[in-house]
mmCIF file of C-alpha atoms and ligand atoms in Angstrom:
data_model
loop_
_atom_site.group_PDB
_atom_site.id
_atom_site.type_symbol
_atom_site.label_atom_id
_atom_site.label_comp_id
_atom_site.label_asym_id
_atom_site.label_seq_id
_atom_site.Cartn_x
_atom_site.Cartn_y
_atom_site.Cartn_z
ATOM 1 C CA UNK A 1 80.908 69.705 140.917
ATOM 2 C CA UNK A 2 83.362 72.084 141.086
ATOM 3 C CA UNK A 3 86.430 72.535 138.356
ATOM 4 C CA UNK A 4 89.940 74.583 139.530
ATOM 5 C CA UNK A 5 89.901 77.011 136.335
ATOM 6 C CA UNK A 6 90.540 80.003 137.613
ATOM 7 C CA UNK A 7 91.566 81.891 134.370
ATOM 8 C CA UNK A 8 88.577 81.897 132.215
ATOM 9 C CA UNK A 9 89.098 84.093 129.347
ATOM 10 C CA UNK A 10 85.584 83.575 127.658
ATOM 11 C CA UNK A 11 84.326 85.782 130.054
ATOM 12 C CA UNK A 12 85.917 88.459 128.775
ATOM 13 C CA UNK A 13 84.241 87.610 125.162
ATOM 14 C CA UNK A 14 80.484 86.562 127.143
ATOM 15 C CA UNK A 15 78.579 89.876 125.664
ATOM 16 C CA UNK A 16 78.902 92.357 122.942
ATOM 17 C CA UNK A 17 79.393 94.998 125.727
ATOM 18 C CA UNK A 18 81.688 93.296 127.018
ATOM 19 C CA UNK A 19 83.824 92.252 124.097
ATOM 20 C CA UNK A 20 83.324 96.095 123.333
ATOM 21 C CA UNK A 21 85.023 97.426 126.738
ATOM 22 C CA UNK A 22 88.018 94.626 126.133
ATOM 23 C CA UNK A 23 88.665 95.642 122.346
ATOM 24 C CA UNK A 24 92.125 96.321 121.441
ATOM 25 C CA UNK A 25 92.596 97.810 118.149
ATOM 26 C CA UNK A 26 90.006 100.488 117.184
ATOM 27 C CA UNK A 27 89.548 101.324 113.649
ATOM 28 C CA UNK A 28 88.705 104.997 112.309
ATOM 29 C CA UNK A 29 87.942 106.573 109.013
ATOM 30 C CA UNK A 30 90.534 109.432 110.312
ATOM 31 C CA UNK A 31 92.905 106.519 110.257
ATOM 32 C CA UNK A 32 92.556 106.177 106.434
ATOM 33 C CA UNK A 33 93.968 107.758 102.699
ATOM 34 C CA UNK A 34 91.628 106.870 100.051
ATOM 35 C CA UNK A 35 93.771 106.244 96.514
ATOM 36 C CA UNK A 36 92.184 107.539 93.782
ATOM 37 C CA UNK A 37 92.358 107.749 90.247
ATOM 38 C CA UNK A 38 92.055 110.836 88.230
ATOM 39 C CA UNK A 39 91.703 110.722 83.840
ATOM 40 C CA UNK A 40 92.006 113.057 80.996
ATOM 41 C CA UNK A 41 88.089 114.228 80.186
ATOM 42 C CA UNK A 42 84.655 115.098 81.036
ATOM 43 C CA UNK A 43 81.831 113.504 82.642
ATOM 44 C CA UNK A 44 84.105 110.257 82.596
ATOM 45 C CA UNK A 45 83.391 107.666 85.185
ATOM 46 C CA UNK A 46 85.112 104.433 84.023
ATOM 47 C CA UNK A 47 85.361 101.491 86.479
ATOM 48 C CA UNK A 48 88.657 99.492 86.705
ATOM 49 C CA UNK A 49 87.591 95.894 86.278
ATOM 50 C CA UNK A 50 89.909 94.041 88.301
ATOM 51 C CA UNK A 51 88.877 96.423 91.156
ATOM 52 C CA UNK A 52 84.784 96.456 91.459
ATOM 53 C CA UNK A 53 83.304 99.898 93.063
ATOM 54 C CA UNK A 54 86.821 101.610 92.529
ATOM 55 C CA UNK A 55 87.045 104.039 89.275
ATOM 56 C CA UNK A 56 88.512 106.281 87.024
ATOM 57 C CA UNK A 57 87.415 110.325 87.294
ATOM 58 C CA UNK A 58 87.933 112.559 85.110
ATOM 59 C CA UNK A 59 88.331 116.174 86.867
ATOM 60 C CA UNK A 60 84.427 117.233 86.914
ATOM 61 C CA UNK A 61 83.571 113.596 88.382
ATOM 62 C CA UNK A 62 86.024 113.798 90.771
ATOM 63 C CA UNK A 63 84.938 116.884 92.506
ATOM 64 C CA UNK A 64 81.512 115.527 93.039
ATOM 65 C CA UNK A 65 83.005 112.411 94.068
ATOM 66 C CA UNK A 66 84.852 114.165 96.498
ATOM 67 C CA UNK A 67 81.897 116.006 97.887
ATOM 68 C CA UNK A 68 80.269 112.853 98.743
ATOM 69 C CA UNK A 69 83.854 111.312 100.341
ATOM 70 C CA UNK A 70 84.619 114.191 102.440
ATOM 71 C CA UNK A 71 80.556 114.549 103.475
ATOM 72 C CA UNK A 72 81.782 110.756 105.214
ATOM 73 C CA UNK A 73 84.338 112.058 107.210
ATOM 74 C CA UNK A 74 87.384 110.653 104.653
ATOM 75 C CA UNK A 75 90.296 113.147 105.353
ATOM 76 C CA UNK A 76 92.898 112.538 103.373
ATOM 77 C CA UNK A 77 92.761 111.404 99.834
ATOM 78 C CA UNK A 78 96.237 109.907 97.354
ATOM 79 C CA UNK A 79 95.215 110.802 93.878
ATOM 80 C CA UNK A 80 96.898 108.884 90.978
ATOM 81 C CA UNK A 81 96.711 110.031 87.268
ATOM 82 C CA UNK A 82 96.195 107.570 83.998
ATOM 83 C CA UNK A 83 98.227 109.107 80.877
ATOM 84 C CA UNK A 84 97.236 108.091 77.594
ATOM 85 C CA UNK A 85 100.382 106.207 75.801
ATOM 86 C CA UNK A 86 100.791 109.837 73.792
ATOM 87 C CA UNK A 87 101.724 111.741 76.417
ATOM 88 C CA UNK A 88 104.611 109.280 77.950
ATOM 89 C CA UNK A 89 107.832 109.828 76.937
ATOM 90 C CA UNK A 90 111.239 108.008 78.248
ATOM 91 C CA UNK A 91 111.821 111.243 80.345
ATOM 92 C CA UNK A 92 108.797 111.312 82.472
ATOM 93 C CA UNK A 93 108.497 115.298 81.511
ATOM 94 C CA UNK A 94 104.537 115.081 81.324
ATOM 95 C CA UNK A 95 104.916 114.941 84.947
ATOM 96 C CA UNK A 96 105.963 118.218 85.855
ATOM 97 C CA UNK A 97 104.949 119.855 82.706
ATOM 98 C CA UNK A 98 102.620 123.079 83.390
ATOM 99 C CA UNK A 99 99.170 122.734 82.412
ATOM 100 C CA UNK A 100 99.396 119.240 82.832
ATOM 101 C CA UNK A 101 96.009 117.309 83.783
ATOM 102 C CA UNK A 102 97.493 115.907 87.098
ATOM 103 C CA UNK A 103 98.616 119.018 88.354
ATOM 104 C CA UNK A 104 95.645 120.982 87.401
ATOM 105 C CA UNK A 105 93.730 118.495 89.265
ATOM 106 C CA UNK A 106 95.762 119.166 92.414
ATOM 107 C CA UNK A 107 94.868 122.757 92.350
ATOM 108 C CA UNK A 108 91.556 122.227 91.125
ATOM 109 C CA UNK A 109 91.003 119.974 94.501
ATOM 110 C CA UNK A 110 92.672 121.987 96.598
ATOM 111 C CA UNK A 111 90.943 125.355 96.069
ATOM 112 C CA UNK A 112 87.424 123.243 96.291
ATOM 113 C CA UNK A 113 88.721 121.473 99.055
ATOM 114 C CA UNK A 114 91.410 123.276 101.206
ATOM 115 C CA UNK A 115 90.439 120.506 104.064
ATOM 116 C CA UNK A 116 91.027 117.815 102.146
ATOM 117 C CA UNK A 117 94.913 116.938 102.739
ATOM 118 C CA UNK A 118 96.271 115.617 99.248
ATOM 119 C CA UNK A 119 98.721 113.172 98.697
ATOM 120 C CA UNK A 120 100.367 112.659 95.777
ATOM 121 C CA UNK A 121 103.018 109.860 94.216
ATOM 122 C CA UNK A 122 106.265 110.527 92.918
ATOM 123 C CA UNK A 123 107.224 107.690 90.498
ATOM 124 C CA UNK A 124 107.635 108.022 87.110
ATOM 125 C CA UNK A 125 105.555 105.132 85.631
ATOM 126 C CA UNK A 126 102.557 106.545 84.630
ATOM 127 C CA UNK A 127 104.399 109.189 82.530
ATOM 128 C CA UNK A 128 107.020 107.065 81.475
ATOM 129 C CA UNK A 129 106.706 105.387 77.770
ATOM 130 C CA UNK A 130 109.087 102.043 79.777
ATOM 131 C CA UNK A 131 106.446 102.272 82.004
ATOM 132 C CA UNK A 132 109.395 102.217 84.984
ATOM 133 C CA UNK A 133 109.579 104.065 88.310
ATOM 134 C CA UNK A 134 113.096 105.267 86.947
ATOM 135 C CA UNK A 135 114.606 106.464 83.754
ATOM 136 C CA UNK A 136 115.683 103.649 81.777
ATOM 137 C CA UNK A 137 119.208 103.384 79.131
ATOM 138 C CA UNK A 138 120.295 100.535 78.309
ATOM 139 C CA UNK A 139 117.505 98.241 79.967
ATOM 140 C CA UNK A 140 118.709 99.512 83.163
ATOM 141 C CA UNK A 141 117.047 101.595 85.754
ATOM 142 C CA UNK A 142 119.334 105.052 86.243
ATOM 143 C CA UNK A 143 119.110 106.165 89.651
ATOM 144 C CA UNK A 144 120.952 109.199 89.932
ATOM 145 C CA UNK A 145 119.251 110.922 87.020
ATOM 146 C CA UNK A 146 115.950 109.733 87.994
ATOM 147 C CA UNK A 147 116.351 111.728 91.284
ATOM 148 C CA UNK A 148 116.379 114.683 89.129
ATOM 149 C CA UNK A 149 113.196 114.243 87.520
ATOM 150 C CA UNK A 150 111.558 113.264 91.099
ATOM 151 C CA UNK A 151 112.840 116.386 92.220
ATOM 152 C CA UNK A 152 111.510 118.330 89.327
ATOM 153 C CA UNK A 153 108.079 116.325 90.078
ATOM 154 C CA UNK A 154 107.902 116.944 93.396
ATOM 155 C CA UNK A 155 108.661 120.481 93.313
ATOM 156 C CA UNK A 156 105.833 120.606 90.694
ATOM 157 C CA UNK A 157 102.902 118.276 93.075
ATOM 158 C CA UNK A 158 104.142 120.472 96.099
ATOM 159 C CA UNK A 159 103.175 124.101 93.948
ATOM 160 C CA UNK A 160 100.340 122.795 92.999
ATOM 161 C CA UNK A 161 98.910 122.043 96.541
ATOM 162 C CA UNK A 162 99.650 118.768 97.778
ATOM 163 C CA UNK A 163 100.448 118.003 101.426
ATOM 164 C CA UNK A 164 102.112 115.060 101.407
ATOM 165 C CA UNK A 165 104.423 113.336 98.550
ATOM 166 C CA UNK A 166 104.566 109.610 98.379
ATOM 167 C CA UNK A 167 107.828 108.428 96.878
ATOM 168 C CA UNK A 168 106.835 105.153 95.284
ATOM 169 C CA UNK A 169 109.889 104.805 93.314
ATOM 170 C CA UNK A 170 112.412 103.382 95.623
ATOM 171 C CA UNK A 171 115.418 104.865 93.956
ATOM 172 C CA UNK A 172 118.355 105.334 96.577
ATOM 173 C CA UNK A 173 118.368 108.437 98.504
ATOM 174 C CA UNK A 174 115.560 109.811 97.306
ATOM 175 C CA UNK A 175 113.849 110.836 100.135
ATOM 176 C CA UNK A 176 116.561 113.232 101.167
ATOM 177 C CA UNK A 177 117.232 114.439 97.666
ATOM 178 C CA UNK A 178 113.556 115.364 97.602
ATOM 179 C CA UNK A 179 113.236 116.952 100.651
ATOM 180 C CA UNK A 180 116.656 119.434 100.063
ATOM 181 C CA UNK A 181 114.615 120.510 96.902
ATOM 182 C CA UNK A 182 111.613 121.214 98.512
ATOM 183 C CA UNK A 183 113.416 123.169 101.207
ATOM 184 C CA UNK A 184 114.810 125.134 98.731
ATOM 185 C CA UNK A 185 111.629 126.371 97.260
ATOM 186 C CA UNK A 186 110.530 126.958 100.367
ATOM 187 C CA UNK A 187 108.316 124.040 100.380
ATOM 188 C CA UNK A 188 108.970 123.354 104.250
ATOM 189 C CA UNK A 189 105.710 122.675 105.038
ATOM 190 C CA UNK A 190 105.176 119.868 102.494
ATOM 191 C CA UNK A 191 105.653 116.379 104.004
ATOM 192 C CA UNK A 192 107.123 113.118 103.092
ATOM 193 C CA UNK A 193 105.373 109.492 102.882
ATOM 194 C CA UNK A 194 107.837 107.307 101.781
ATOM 195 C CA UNK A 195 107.727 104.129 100.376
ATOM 196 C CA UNK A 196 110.316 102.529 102.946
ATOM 197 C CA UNK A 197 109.527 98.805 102.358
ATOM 198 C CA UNK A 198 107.920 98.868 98.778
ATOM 199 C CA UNK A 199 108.107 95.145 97.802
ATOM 200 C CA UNK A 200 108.525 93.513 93.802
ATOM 201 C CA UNK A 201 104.505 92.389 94.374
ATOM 202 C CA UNK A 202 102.427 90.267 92.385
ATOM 203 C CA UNK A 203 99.477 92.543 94.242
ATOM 204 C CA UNK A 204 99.869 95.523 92.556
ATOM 205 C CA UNK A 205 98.237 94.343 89.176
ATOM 206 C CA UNK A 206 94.841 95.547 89.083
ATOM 207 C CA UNK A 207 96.295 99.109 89.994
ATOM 208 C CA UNK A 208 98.596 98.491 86.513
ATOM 209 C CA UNK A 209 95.324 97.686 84.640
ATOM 210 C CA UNK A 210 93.862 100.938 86.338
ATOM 211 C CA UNK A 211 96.955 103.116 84.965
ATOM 212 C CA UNK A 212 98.141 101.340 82.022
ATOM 213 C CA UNK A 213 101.175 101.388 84.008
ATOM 214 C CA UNK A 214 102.751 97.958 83.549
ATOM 215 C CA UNK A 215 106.463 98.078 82.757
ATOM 216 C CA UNK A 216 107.232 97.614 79.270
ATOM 217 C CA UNK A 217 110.060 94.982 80.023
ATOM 218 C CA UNK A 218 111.439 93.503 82.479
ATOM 219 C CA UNK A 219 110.258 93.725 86.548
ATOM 220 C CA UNK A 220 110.586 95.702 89.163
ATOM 221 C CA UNK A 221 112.702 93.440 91.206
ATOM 222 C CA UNK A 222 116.561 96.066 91.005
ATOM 223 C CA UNK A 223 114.965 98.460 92.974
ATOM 224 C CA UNK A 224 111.560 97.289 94.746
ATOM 225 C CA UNK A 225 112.352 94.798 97.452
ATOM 226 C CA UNK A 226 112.447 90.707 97.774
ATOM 227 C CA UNK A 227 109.540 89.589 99.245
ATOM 228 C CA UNK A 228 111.413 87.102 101.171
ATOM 229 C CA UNK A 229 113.387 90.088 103.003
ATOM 230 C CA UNK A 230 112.566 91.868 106.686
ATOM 231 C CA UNK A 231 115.982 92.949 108.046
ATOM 232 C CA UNK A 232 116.691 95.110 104.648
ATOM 233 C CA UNK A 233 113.161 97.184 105.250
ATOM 234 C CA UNK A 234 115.397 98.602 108.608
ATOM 235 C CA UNK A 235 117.650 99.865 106.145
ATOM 236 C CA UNK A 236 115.251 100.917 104.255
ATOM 237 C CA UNK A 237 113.217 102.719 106.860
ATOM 238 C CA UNK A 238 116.457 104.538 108.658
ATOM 239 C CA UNK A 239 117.908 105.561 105.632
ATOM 240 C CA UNK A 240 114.383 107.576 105.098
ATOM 241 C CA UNK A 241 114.022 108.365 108.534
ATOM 242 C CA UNK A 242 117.681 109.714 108.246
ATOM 243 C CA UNK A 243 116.683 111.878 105.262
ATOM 244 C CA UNK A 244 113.925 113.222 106.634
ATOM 245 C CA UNK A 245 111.024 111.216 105.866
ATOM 246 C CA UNK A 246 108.002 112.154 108.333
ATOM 247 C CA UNK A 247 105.986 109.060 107.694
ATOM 248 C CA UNK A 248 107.665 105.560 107.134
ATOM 249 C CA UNK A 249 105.074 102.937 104.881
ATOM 250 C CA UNK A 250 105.113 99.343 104.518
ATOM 251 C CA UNK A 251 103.413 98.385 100.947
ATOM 252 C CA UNK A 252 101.766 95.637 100.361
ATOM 253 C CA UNK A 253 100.435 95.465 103.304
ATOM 254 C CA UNK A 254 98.675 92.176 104.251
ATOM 255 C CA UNK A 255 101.639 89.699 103.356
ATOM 256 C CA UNK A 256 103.707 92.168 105.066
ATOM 257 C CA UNK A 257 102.558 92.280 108.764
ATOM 258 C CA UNK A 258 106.078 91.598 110.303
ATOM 259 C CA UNK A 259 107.488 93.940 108.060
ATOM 260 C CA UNK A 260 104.887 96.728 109.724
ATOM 261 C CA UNK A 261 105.444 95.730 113.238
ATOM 262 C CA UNK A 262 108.734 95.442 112.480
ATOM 263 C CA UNK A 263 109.209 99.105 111.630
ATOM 264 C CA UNK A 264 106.439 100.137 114.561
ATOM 265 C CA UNK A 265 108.889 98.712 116.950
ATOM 266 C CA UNK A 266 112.311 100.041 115.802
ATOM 267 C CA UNK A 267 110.945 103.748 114.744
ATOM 268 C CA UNK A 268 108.807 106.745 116.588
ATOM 269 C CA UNK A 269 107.522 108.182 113.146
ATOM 270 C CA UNK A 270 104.270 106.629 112.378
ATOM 271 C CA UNK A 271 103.765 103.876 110.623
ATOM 272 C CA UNK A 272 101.372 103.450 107.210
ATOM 273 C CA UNK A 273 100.977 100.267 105.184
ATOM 274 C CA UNK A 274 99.283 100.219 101.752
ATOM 275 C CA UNK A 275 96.223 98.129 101.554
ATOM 276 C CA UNK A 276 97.274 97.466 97.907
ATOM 277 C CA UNK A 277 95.103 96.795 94.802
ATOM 278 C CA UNK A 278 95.312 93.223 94.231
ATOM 279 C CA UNK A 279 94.556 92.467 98.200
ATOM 280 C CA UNK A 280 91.468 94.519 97.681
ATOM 281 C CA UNK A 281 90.367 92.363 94.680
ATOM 282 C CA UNK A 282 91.073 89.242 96.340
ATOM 283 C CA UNK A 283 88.224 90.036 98.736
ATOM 284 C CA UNK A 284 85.796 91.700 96.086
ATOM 285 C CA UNK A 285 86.576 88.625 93.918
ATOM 286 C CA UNK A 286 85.676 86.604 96.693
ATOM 287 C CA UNK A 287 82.715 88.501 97.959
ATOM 288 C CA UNK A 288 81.245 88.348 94.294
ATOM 289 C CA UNK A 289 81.525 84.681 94.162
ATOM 290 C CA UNK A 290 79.171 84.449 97.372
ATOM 291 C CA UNK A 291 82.740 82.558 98.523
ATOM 292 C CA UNK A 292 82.980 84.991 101.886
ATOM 293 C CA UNK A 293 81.010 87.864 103.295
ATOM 294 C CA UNK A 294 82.984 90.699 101.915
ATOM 295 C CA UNK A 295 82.015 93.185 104.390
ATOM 296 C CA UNK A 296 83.044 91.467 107.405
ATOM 297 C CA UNK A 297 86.452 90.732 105.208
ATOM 298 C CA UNK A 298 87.007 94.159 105.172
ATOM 299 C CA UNK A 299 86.842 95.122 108.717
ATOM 300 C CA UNK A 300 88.987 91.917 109.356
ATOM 301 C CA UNK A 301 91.872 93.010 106.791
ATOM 302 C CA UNK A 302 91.733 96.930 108.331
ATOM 303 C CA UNK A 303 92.318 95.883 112.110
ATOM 304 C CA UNK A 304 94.591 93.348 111.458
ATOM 305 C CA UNK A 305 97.005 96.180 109.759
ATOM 306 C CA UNK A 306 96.253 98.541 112.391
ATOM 307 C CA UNK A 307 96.982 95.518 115.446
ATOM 308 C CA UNK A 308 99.850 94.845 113.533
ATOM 309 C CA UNK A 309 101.363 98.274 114.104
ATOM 310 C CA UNK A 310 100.472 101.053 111.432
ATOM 311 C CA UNK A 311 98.326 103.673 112.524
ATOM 312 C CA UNK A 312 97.725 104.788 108.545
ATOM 313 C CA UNK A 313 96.102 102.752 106.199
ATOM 314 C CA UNK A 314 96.113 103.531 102.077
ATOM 315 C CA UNK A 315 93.177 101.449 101.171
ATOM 316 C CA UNK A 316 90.740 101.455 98.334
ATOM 317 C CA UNK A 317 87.981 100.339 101.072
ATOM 318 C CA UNK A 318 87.825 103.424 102.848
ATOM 319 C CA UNK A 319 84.770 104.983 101.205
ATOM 320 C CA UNK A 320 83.068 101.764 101.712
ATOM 321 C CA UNK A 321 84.209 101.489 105.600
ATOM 322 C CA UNK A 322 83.443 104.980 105.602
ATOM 323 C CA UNK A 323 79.400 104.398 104.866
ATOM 324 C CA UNK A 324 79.238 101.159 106.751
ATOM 325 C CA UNK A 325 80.817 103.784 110.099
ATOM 326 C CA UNK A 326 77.492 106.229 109.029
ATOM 327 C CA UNK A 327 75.297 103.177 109.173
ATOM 328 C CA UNK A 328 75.673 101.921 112.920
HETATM 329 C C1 PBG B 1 103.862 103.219 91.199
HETATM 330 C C2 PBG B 1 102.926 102.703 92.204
HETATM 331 C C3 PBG B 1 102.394 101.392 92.235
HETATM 332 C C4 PBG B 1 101.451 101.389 93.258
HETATM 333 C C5 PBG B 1 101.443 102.660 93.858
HETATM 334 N N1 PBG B 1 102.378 103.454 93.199
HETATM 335 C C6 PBG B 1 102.615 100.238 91.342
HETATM 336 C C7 PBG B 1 103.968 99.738 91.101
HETATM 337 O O1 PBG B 1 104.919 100.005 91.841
HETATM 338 O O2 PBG B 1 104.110 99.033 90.107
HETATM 339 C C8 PBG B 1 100.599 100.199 93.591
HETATM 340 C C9 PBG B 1 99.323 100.458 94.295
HETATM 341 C C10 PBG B 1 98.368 99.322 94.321
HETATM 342 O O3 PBG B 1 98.626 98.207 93.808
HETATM 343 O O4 PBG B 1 97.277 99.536 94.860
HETATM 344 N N2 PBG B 1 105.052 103.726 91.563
#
């Protein structure tokens, strides 16, 4: 008994060797930034509860942290900063103040870990007392003026050793008004992540909690973008490629996987996508219940980001994909 199929493409999937050699989309830990969270403090290790295994360091917690991160291969990390309510102010100025924790934690890491590339985020809503990415009058978002903070920021992040600066603030023209101040002091070397496609997200809420970052009124929605939207993220992403941008990233990332192809396809800088904090708790939450097996999750969320088209990933699972690469 004989059937005419001639193209049977289970045999491609008939053995793990062979489903090995046929494999598309490879995942590494060099493909990863871990986010992480840095507090005022000492021997502080607090965990964020709407993100299990993810926490907050303070400075001396951190560095041994980082010690055990690097030790499994993670390369680059994005280190965020919680400000107590004191220390915001409408004007953002605790982030580019000298002494500051954040920036002492920049230098701190960098002379302890000169491998480690560090990226940082310019926004001002953990420093700002309206808990906005811009500065606020009026209960609206400024964005001319805010450029000038960003600027003063970055300048700031970029002395204190970070590689790369991650706009998350979506203001217009950032990117290039960032990048003409770096020039200037002679920050050439420094590069830009930016935000291209930042979306108004119901996914970024456990990363609030983790900052106390919320916005005091209002949403996000006049400058991050519609969810609904794919053809404005080109905008978006030329305008930054125009000003000089040297990575474009989609954020979220798993609601967004047009958006990321999208940008793959129409741009030659690479492409990263954040692996955002609510899309990480959706899986822990999950996991916890006994609901779905959390690991395999994981791996499943990470190569569908990369086969959709970005070849960085910001994701809060890369220590944990990190260990589970050590183990097999
Ligand atoms: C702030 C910023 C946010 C995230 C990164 N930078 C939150 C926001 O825009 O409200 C979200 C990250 C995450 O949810 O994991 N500019």
């Amino acid at each position: 008994m004989s059937y005419s199929i001639v193209r049977r493409p289970r045999r491609n999937r008939q053995s793990a060797a062979i489903r090995a050699l046929v494999q598309e989309t490879t995942l590494s830990v060099d493909d990863l930034i871990f986010p992480m969270f840095i507090l005022d403090g000492q021997g502080v290790k607090s965990e964020v509860k709407s993100m299990p295994g993810i926490y907050r360091y303070s400075l001396d917690t951190l560095l041994e942290e980082l010690k055990e991160i690097t030790d499994l291969g993670i390369k680059c990390i994005d280190l965020f900063p919680n400000y107590s309510e004191d220390k915001k102010d409408k004007f953002a100025t605790e982030s580019y103040r000298e002494g500051t924790l954040y920036l002492d934690a920049l230098k701190a890491v960098k002379d302890r870990f000169p491998d480690l590339a560090i990226m940082t985020d310019v926004a001002m809503d953990p420093y700002s007392s309206d808990g906005h990415d811009g500065l606020v009058e009026n209960g609206k978002i400024l964005n001319d003026q805010t450029l000038e903070i960003l600027g003063k920021m970055a300048v700031a992040q970029a002395r204190a050793g970070a590689d790369i600066l991650g706009p998350s603030d979506m203001m217009d023209g950032r990117v290039g008004y960032i990048r003409k101040v770096l020039d200037a002091e002679g920050f050439t070397d420094v590069s830009i992540m930016s935000y291209s496609a930042k979306y108004a997200s119901a996914f970024y809420g456990p990363f609030r909690d983790a900052l106390d970052s919320a916005p005091r009124f209002g949403d996000k929605k006049t400058y991050q973008m519609n969810p609904a939207n794919v053809r404005e993220a080109l905008i978006e992403a030329e305008l930054d490629y125009e000003e000089g941008a040297d990575f474009l990233m989609v954020k979220p990332a798993l609601s967004y996987l047009d958006v990321i192809k999208t940008l793959n396809q129409n741009f030659d800088l690479p492409v990263a996508a954040y692996n955002v904090s609510g899309e990480y708790a959706m899986v822990k939450a999950a996991a916890q219940n006994g609901w779905l097996d959390g690991q395999r999750a994981m791996v499943e969320v990470l190569l569908s980001i990369k086969r959709a088209g970005a070849k960085v990933i910001l994701t809060y699972f890369a220590k944990e994909f990190a260990l589970l690469q050590t183990q097999v």
